[in-house]
Short mmCIF file of C-alpha atoms in Angstrom, two decimals:
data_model
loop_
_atom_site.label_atom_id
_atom_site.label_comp_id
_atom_site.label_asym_id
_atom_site.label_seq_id
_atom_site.Cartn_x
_atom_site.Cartn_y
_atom_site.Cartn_z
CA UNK Y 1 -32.95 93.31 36.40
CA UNK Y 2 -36.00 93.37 38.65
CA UNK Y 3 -36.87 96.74 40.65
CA UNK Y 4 -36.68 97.37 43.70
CA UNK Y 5 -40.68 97.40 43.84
CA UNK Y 6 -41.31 94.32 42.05
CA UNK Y 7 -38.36 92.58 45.23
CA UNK Y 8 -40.75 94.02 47.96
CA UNK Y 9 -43.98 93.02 46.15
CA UNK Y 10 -42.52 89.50 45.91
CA UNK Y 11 -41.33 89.35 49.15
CA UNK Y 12 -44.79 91.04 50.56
CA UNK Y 13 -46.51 88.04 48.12
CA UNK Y 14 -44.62 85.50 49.78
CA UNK Y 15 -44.62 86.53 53.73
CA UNK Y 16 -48.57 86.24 53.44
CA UNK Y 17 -48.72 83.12 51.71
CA UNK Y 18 -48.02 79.49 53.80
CA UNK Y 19 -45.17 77.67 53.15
CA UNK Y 20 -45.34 74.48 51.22
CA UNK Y 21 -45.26 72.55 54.34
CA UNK Y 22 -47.73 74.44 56.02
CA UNK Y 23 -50.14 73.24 53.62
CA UNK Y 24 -48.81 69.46 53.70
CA UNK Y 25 -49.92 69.91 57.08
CA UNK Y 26 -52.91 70.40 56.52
CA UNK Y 27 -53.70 68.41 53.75
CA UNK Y 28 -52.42 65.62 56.06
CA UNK Y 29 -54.44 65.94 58.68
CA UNK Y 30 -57.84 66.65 56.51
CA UNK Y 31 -57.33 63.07 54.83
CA UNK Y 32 -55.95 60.98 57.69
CA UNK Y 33 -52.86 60.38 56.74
CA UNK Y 34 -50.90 60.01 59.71
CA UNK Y 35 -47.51 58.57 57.94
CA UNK Y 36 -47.68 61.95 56.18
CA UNK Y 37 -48.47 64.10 59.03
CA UNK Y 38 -45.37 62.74 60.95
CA UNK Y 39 -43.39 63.25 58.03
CA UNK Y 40 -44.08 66.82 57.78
CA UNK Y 41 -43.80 67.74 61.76
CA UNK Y 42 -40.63 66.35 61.60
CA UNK Y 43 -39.34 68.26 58.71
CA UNK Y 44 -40.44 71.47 60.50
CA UNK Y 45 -39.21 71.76 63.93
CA UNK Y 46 -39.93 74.21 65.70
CA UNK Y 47 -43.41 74.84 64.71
CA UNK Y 48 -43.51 77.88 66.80
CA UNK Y 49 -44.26 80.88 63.70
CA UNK Y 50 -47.30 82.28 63.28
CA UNK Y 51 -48.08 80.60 60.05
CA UNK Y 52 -47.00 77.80 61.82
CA UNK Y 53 -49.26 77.87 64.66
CA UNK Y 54 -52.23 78.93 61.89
CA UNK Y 55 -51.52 75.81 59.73
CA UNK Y 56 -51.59 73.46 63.29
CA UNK Y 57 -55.11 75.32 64.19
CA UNK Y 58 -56.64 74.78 60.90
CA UNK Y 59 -55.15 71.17 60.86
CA UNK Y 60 -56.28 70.16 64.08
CA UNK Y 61 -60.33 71.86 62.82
CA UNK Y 62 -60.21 69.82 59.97
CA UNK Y 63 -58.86 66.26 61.79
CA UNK Y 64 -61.39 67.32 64.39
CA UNK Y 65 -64.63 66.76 62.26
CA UNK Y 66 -62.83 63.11 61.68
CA UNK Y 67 -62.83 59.45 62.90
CA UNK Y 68 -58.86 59.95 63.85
CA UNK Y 69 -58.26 60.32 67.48
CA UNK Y 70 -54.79 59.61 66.79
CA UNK Y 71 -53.93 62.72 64.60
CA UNK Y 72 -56.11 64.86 67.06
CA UNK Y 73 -53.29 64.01 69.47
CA UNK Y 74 -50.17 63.96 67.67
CA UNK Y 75 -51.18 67.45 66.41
CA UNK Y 76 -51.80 68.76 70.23
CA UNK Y 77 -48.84 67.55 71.00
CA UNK Y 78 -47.30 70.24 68.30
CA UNK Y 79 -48.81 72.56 70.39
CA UNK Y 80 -51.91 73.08 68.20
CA UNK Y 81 -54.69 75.72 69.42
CA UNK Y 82 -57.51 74.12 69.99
CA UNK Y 83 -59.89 77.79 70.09
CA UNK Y 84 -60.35 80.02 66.61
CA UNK Y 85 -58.76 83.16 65.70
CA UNK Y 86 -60.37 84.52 63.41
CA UNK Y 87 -64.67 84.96 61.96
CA UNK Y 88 -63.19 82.53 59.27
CA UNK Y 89 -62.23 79.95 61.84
CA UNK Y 90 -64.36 77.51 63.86
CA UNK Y 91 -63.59 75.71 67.19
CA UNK Y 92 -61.93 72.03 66.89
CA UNK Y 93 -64.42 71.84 69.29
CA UNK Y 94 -67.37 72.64 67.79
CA UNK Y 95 -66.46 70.59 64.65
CA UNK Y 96 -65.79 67.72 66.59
CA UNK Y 97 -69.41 67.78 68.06
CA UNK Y 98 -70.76 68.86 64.46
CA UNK Y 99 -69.54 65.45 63.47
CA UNK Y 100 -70.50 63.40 66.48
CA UNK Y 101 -66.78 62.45 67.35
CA UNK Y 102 -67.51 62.10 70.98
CA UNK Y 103 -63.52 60.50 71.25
CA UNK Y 104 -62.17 63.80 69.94
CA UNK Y 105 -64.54 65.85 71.96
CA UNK Y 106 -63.15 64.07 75.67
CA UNK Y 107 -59.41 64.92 74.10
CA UNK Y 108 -60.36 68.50 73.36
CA UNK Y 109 -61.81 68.98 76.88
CA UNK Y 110 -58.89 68.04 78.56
CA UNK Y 111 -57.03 71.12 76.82
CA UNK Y 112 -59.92 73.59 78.18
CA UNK Y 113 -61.10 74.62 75.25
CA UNK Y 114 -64.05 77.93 75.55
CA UNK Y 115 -67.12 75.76 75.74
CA UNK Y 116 -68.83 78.87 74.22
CA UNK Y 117 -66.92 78.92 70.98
CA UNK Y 118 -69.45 79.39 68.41
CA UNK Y 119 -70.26 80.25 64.80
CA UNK Y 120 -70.88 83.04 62.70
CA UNK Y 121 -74.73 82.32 63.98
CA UNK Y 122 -73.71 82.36 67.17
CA UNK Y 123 -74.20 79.05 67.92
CA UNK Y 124 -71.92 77.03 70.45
CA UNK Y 125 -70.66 73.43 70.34
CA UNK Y 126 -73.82 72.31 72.44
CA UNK Y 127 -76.47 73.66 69.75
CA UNK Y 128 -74.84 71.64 66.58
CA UNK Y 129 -75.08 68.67 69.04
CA UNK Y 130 -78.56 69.13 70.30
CA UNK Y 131 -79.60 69.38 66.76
CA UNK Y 132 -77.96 66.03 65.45
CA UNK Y 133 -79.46 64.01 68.69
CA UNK Y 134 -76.16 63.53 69.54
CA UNK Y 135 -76.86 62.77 73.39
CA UNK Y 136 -73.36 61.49 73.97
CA UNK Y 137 -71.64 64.72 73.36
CA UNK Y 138 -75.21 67.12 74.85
CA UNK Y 139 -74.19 65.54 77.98
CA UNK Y 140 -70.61 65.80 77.62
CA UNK Y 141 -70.78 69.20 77.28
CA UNK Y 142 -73.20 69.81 80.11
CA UNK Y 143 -71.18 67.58 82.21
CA UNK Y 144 -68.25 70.23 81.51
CA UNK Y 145 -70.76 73.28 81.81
CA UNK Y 146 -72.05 73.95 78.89
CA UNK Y 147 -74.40 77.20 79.23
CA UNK Y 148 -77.89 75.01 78.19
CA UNK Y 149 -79.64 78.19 77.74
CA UNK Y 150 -76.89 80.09 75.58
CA UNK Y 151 -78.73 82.16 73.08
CA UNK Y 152 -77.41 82.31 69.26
CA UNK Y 153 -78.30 85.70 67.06
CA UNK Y 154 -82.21 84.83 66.73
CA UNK Y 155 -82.39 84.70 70.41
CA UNK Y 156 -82.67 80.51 70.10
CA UNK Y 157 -81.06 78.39 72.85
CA UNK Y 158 -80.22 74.59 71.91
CA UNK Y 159 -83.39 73.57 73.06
CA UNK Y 160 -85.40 76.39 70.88
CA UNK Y 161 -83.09 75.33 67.82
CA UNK Y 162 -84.00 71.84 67.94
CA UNK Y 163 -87.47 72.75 67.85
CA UNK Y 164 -86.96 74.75 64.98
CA UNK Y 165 -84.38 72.76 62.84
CA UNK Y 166 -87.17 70.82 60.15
CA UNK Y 167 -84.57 68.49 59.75
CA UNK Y 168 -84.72 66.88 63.01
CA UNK Y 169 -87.76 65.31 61.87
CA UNK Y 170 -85.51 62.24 60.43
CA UNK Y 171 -83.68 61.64 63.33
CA UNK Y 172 -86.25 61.37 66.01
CA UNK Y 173 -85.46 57.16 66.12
CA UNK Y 174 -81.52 58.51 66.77
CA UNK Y 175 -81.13 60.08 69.93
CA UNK Y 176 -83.34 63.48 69.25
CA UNK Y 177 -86.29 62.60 71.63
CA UNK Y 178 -83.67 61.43 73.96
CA UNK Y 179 -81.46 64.82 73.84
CA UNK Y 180 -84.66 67.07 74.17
CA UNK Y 181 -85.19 64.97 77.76
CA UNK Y 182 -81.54 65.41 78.25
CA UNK Y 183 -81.53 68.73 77.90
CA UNK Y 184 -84.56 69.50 79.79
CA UNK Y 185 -83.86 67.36 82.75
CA UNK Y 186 -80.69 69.64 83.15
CA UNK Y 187 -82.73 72.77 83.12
CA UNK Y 188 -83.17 74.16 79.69
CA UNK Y 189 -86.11 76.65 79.83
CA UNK Y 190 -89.28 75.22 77.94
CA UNK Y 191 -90.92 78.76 77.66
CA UNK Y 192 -87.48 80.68 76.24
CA UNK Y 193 -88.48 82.64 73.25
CA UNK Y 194 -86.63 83.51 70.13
CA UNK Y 195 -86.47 86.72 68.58
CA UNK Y 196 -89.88 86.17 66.75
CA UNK Y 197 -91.31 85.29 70.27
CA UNK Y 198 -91.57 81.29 69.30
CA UNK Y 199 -91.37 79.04 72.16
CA UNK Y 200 -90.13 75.75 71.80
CA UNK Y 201 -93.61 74.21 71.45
CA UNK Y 202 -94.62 76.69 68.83
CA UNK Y 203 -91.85 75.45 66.44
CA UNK Y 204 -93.19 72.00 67.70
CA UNK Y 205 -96.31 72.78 65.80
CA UNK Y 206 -94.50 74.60 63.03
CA UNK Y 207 -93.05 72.00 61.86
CA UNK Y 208 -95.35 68.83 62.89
CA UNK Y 209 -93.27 67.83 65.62
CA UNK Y 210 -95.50 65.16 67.73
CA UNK Y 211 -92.77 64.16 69.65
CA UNK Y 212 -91.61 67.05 70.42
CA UNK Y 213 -94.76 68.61 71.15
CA UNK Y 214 -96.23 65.55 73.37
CA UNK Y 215 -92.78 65.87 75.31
CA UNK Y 216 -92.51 69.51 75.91
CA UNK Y 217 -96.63 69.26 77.02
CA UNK Y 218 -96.00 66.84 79.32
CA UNK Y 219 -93.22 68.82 80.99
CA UNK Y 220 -94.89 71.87 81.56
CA UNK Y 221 -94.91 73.82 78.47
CA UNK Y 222 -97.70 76.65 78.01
CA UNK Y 223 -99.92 75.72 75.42
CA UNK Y 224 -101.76 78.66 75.37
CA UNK Y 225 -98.43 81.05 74.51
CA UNK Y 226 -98.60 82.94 71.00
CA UNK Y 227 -95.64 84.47 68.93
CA UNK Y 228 -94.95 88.24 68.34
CA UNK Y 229 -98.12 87.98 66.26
CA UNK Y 230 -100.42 86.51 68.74
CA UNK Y 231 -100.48 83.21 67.49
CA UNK Y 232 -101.22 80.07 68.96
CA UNK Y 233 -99.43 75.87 68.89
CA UNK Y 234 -103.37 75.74 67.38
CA UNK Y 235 -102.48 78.33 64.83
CA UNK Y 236 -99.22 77.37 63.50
CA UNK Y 237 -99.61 73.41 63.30
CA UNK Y 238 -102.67 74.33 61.03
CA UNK Y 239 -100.12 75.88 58.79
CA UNK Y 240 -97.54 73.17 58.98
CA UNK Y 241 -96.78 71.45 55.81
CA UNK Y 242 -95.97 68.24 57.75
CA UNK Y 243 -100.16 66.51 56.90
CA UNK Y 244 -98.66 63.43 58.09
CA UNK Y 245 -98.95 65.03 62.07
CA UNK Y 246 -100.74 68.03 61.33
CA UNK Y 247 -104.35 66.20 62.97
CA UNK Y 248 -102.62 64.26 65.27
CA UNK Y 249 -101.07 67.11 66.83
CA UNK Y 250 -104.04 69.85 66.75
CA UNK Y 251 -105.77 66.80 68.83
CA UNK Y 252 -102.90 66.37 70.90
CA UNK Y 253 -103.08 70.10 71.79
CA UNK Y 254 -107.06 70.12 72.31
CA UNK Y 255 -106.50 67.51 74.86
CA UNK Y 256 -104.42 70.05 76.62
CA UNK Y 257 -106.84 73.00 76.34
CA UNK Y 258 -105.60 74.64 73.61
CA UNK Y 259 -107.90 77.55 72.89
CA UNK Y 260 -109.72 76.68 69.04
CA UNK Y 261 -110.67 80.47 69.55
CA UNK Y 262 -107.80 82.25 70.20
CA UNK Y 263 -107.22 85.30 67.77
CA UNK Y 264 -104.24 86.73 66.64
CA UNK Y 265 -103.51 89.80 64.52
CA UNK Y 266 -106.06 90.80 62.04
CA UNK Y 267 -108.69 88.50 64.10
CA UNK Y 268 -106.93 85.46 62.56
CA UNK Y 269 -108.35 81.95 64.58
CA UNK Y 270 -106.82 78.41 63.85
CA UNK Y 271 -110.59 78.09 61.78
CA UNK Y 272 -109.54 81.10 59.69
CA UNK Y 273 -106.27 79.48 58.67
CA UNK Y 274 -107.97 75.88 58.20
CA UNK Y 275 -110.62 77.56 56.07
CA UNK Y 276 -108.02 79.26 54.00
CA UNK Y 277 -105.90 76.31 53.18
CA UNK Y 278 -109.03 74.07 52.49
CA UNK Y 279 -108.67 71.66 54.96
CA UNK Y 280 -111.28 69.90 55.47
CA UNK Y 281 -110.71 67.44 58.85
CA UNK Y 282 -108.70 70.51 60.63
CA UNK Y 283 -112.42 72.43 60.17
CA UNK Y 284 -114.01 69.53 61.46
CA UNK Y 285 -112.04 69.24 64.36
CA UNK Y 286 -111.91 72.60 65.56
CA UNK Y 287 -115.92 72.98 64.81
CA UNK Y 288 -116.25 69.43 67.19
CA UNK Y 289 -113.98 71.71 69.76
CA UNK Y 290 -116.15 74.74 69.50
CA UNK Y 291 -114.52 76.98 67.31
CA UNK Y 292 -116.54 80.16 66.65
CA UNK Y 293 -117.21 79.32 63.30
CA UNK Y 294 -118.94 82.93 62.63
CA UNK Y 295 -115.34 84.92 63.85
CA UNK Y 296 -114.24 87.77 61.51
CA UNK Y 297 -110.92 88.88 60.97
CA UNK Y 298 -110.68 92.78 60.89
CA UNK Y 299 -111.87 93.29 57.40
CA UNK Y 300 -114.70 91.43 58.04
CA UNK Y 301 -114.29 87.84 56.50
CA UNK Y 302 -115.29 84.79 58.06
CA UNK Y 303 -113.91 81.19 58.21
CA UNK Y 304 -116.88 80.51 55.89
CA UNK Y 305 -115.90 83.58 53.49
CA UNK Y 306 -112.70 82.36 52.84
CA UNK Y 307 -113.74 78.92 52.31
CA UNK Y 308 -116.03 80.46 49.20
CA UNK Y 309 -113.28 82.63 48.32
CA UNK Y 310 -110.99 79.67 47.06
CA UNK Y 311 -113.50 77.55 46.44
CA UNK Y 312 -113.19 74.88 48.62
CA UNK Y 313 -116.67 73.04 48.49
CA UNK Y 314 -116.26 70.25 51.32
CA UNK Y 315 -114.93 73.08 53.68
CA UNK Y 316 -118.13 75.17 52.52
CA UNK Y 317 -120.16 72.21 53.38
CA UNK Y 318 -118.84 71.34 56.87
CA UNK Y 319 -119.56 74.49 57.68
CA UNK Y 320 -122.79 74.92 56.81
CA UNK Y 321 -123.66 71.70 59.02
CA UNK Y 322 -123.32 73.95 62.58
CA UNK Y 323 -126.91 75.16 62.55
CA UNK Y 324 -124.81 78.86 63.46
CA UNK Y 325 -123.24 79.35 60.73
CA UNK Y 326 -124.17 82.53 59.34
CA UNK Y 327 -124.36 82.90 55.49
CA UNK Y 328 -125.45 86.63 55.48
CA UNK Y 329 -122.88 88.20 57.37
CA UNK Y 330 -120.68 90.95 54.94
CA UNK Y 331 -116.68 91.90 54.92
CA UNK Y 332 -115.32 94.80 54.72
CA UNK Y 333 -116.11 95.27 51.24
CA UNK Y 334 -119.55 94.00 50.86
CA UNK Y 335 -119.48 90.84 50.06
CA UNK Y 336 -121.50 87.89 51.56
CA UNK Y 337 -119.99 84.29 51.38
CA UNK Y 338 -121.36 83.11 48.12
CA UNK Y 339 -120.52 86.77 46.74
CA UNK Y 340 -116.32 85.98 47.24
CA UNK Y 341 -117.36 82.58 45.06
CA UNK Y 342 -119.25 84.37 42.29
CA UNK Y 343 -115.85 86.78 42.50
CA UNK Y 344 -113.61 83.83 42.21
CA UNK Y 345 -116.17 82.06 39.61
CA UNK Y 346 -116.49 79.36 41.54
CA UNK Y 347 -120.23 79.12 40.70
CA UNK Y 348 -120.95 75.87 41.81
CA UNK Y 349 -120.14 77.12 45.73
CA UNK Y 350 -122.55 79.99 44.80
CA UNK Y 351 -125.68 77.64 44.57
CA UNK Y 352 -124.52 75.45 47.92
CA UNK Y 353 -124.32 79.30 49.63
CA UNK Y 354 -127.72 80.52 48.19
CA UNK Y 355 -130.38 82.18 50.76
CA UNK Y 356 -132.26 80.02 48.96
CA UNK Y 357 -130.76 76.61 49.61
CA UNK Y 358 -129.63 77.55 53.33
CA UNK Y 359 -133.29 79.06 54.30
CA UNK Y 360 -133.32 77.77 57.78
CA UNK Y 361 -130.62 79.78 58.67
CA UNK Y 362 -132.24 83.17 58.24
CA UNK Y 363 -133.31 84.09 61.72
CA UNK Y 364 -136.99 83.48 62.70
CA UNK Y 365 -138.36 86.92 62.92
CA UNK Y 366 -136.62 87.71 59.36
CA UNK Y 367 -138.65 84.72 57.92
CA UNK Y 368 -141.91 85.57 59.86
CA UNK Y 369 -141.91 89.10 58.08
CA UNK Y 370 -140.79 87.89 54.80
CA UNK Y 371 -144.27 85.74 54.85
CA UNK Y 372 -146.53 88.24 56.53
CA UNK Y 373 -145.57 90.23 53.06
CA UNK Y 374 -146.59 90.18 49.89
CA UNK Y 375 -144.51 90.93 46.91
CA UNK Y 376 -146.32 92.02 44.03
CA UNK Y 377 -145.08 90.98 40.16
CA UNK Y 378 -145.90 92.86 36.88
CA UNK Y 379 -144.37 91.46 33.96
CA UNK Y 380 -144.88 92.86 30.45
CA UNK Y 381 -144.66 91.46 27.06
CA UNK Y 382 -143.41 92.29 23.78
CA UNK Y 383 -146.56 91.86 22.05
CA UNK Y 384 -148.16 94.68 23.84
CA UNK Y 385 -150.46 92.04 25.83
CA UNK Y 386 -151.70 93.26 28.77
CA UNK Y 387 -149.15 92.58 31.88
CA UNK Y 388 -149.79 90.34 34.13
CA UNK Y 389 -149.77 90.55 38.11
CA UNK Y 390 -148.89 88.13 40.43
CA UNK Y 391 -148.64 88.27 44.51
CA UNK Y 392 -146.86 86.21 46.36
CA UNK Y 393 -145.25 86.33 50.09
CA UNK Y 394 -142.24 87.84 49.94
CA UNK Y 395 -140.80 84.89 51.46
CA UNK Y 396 -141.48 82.25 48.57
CA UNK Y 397 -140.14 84.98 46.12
CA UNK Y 398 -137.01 85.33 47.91
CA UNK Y 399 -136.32 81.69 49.56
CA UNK Y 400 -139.01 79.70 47.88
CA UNK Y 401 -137.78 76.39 46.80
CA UNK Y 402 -139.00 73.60 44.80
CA UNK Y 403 -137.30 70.66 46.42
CA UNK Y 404 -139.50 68.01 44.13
CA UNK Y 405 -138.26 69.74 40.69
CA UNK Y 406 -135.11 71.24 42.07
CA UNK Y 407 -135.57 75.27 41.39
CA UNK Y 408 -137.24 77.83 42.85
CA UNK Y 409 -141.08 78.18 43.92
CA UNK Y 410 -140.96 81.77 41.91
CA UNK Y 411 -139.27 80.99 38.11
CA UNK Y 412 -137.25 84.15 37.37
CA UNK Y 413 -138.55 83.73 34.30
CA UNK Y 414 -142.15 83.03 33.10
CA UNK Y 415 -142.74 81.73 29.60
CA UNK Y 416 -146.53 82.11 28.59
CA UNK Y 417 -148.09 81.15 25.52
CA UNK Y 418 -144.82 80.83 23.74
CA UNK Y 419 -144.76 84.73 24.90
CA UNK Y 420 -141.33 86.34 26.09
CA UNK Y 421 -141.66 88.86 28.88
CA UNK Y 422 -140.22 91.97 27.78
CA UNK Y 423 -139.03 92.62 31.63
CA UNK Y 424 -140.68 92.29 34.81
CA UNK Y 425 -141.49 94.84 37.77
CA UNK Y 426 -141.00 93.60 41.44
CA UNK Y 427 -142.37 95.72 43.98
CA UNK Y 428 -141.37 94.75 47.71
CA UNK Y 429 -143.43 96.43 50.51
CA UNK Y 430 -140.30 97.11 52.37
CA UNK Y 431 -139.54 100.71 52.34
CA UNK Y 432 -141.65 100.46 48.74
CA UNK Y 433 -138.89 99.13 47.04
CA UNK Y 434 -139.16 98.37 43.29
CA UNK Y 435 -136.67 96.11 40.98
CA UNK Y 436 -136.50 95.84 37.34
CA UNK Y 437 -135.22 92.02 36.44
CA UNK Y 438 -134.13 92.47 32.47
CA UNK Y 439 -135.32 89.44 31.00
#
C-alpha cells in the first residue's frame, strides 16, 4: 500500500505537470494543424485554469512565428494572452515580427499587446524587425508607437543594432537599406551610442557597411565621432574584415573629412592599424590623404615600425616613398625600424630599411658633418704584417654605397694578399669614439 508521502509526492508531481491536452494544444498549434486544434478546444471547455491559460499563451507564441493567421485567431478567441509571463516566455508579438508575419502582427495589435515586450536582451518587437529589413512590420510598429529609440542591455536602439548585426550584410537587396530610411525618417537618433560608445556609423565601418555608412553620412551623421577608446569610422573600417568595402568605404569617409590623423588611445592612427595588418592600398590611401606617416603611439612605434615588425615589405616600401618618412626615429625600447625586422628575422626588410640604402633621408646638416669628418681605419693581420690605415669621410663609411656593384663604398671586410684581417679598429672623431669590428 502506498504512503501517505509517496500520495502527496504524486499528487505534487502531477499538479505541476500539463495535462495531456494541454500539450495537444500546443503541439497543434506549433505544426498547423487546425483540424487538431479544434478538436482539442472543444474537448476542454472552459479553458479558464492556469495551466490552461499557460498552454493557450505558449500556443498562440509558437502559431505566432507561423504562416497561419487562422490558428492565431481561433486561439484568441480561447482567450489566449497575447503578452509573456514569465523570463522563459516571449511576446506572440515579438515572434510574429521575428518571423516577418506582418498578417499576425495587424491581429495581435488589435488585442493591445505591450509594444515594448522584449527579450532576455532587452530587445523589443521593433529591433528583431529592423534587423531582418522587415519594413512592413518597422512601420507597423511605428505606426502603433513603437519607442524607435528604445534601448536593449548594451545601450543599442533598433537603429544602433542594425548597424551592428554582421548579418545584415546579406539582406541589404531585401528591405534593410529601406528600413534604415524608415527608421530614420521617423526620428531615430543617428548619433545614439551604445554602451561601448559606438554610433551607428562606427558599426557602419566595423563591419564594411557602405550602404549603411553612405546613408547615415548623407543624413547627418558625425564622421568625426570616436568610441570609448577614441576611435574613429577611419579607425575601425581599417580593421573590418569585410576587404570587399574596406577601400571603398575609408574613401567614402575621406570625402567627408574624416580625419586620417586622428589618434586614439595609446596614439593609435588609422596608419598605425593599416601598417599593422599589412595593408598595403589602406597605407596608400591614407598617405595620398596626409596621414602623418612619422606618428608614434605611446611606446614609441611608428606606422613604419610596425610595418618592419611583421614584415610586411610592400607596406615598408610605400612608406619609404613620402620623402618624410623617418627611418631613425626609436620606440620605447630602442629599436629603430629595421631593428623590429632583424628582431622578427625578417632580414630582407632589414636591407630595404638600411641608413645605407635610405641616405637621403638623413637630414642635411647630419650628412654635411658626417663628410666634413674623417674616420680613420686600422686593421691588423694575423701574420703580424704591419696594419694598415685608411681615412675616409665618415659619411662614405657609414652611408657609402656602391650603386654600380651593389654594396657598400667601405667593404666591412678587406681581403689583401690572400691575408685575413685579424680585426679592425674604427676610430670616429665624434666624441673620439673607437669600435672594434671582429672579423
Amino acid at each position: 500500500m502506498a504512503s501517505r508521502a509517496s500520495r502527496a509526492s504524486r499528487s505534487s508531481t502531477t499538479s505541476t505537470q500539463p495535462a495531456q491536452r494541454q500539450l495537444d494544444l500546443i503541439a497543434a498549434s506549433a505544426r498547423g494543424n487546425e483540424d487538431k486544434l479544434r478538436s482539442v478546444l472543444a474537448e476542454g471547455v472552459p479553458w479558464s485554469s492556469s495551466k490552461d491559460q499557460a498552454a493557450l499563451r505558449r500556443a498562440l507564441q509558437k502559431a505566432s512565428a507561423r504562416d497561419n493567421l487562422t490558428i492565431v485567431r481561433l486561439l484568441l478567441e480561447y482567450g489566449a494572452d497575447v503578452e509573456a509571463r514569465s523570463d522563459d516566455d516571449l511576446p506572440a508579438l515579438f515572434r510574429a515580427a521575428q518571423a516577418g508575419q506582418t498578417a499576425v502582427m495587424w491581429e495581435l495589435l488589435a488585442h493591445d499587446p505591450d509594444l515594448e515586450g522584449c527579450n532576455r536582451d532587452g530587445q523589443t518587437p521593433l529591433f528583431v524587425a529592423s534587423v531582418r529589413g522587415l519594413k512592413e512590420a518597422v512601420e507597423m510598429l511605428l505606426q502603433k508607437g513603437a519607442l524607435i529609440d528604445a534601448e536593449d542591455r548594451d545601450g543599442r536602439t533598433p537603429l544602433l543594432a542594425v548597424a551592428a548585426d554582421k548579418s545584415t550584410r546579406s539582406i541589404w537587396t531585401s528591405g534593410a537599406l529601406e528600413t534604415v530610411q524608415l527608421l530614420i525618417y521617423n526620428g531615430a537618433n543617428v548619433e545614439a551610442r551604445d554602451s561601448i560608445g559606438r554610433t551607428p556609423l562606427l558599426w557602419a565601418a566595423t563591419n564594411g557597411h557602405y550602404d549603411l555608412a553612405k546613408l547615415l553620412l548623407e543624413n547627418g551623421a558625425d564622421v568625426s565621432a570616436a568610441n570609448n577608446r577614441g576611435r574613429t569610422a577611419l579607425h575601425l573600417v581599417v580593421g573590418s574584415s569585410d576587404e570587399t568595402h574596406r577601400q571603398s568605404t575609408m574613401k567614402l569617409l575621406l570625402q567627408h573629412q574624416a580625419d586620417p590623423r586622428a589618434v586614439s588611445d595609446g596614439g593609435w592612427t588609422p596608419l598605425h592599424n593599416a601598417a599593422q595588418r599589412g595593408l598595403t592600398s589602406a597605407v596608400q590611401l591614407l598617405l595620398s590623404a596626409d596621414a602623418h606617416v612619422n606618428a608614434a603611439l605611446s611606446n614609441g612605434m611608428t606606422p613604419l615600425h610596425w610595418a618592419a615588425f611583421n614584415g610586411f615589405e610592400d607596406v615598408v616600401e610605400v612608406i619609404l616613398t613620402r620623402p618624410d618618412a623617418a627611418l631613425g626615429i626609436k620606440d620605447g625600447f630602442g629599436r629603430a625600424p629595421w631593428l623590429c625586422a632583424a628582431e622578427k628575422g625578417h632580414y630582407e626588410l632589414m636591407d630595404v630599411l638600411s641608413p645605407v640604402r635610405n641616405c637621403n633621408k638623413i637630414p642635411q646638416p647630419m650628412q654635411d658633418a658626417c663628410k666634413s669628418l674623417d674616420a680613420t681605419i686600422v686593421e691588423f693581420k694575423q701574420s703580424g704584417e704591419k696594419q694598415r690605415i685608411f681615412k675616409h669621410s665618415v659619411y662614405d663609411l657609414l652611408y657609402g654605397w656602391d650603386h654600380k656593384n651593389e654594396r657598400p663604398k667601405i667593404p666591412a671586410y678587406t681581403a689583401n694578399g690572400g691575408l685575413s684581417t685579424d680585426f679592425r679598429w674604427i676610430h670616429l672623431p665624434a666624441n673620439n669614439i673607437w669600435l672594434r669590428n671582429v672579423c
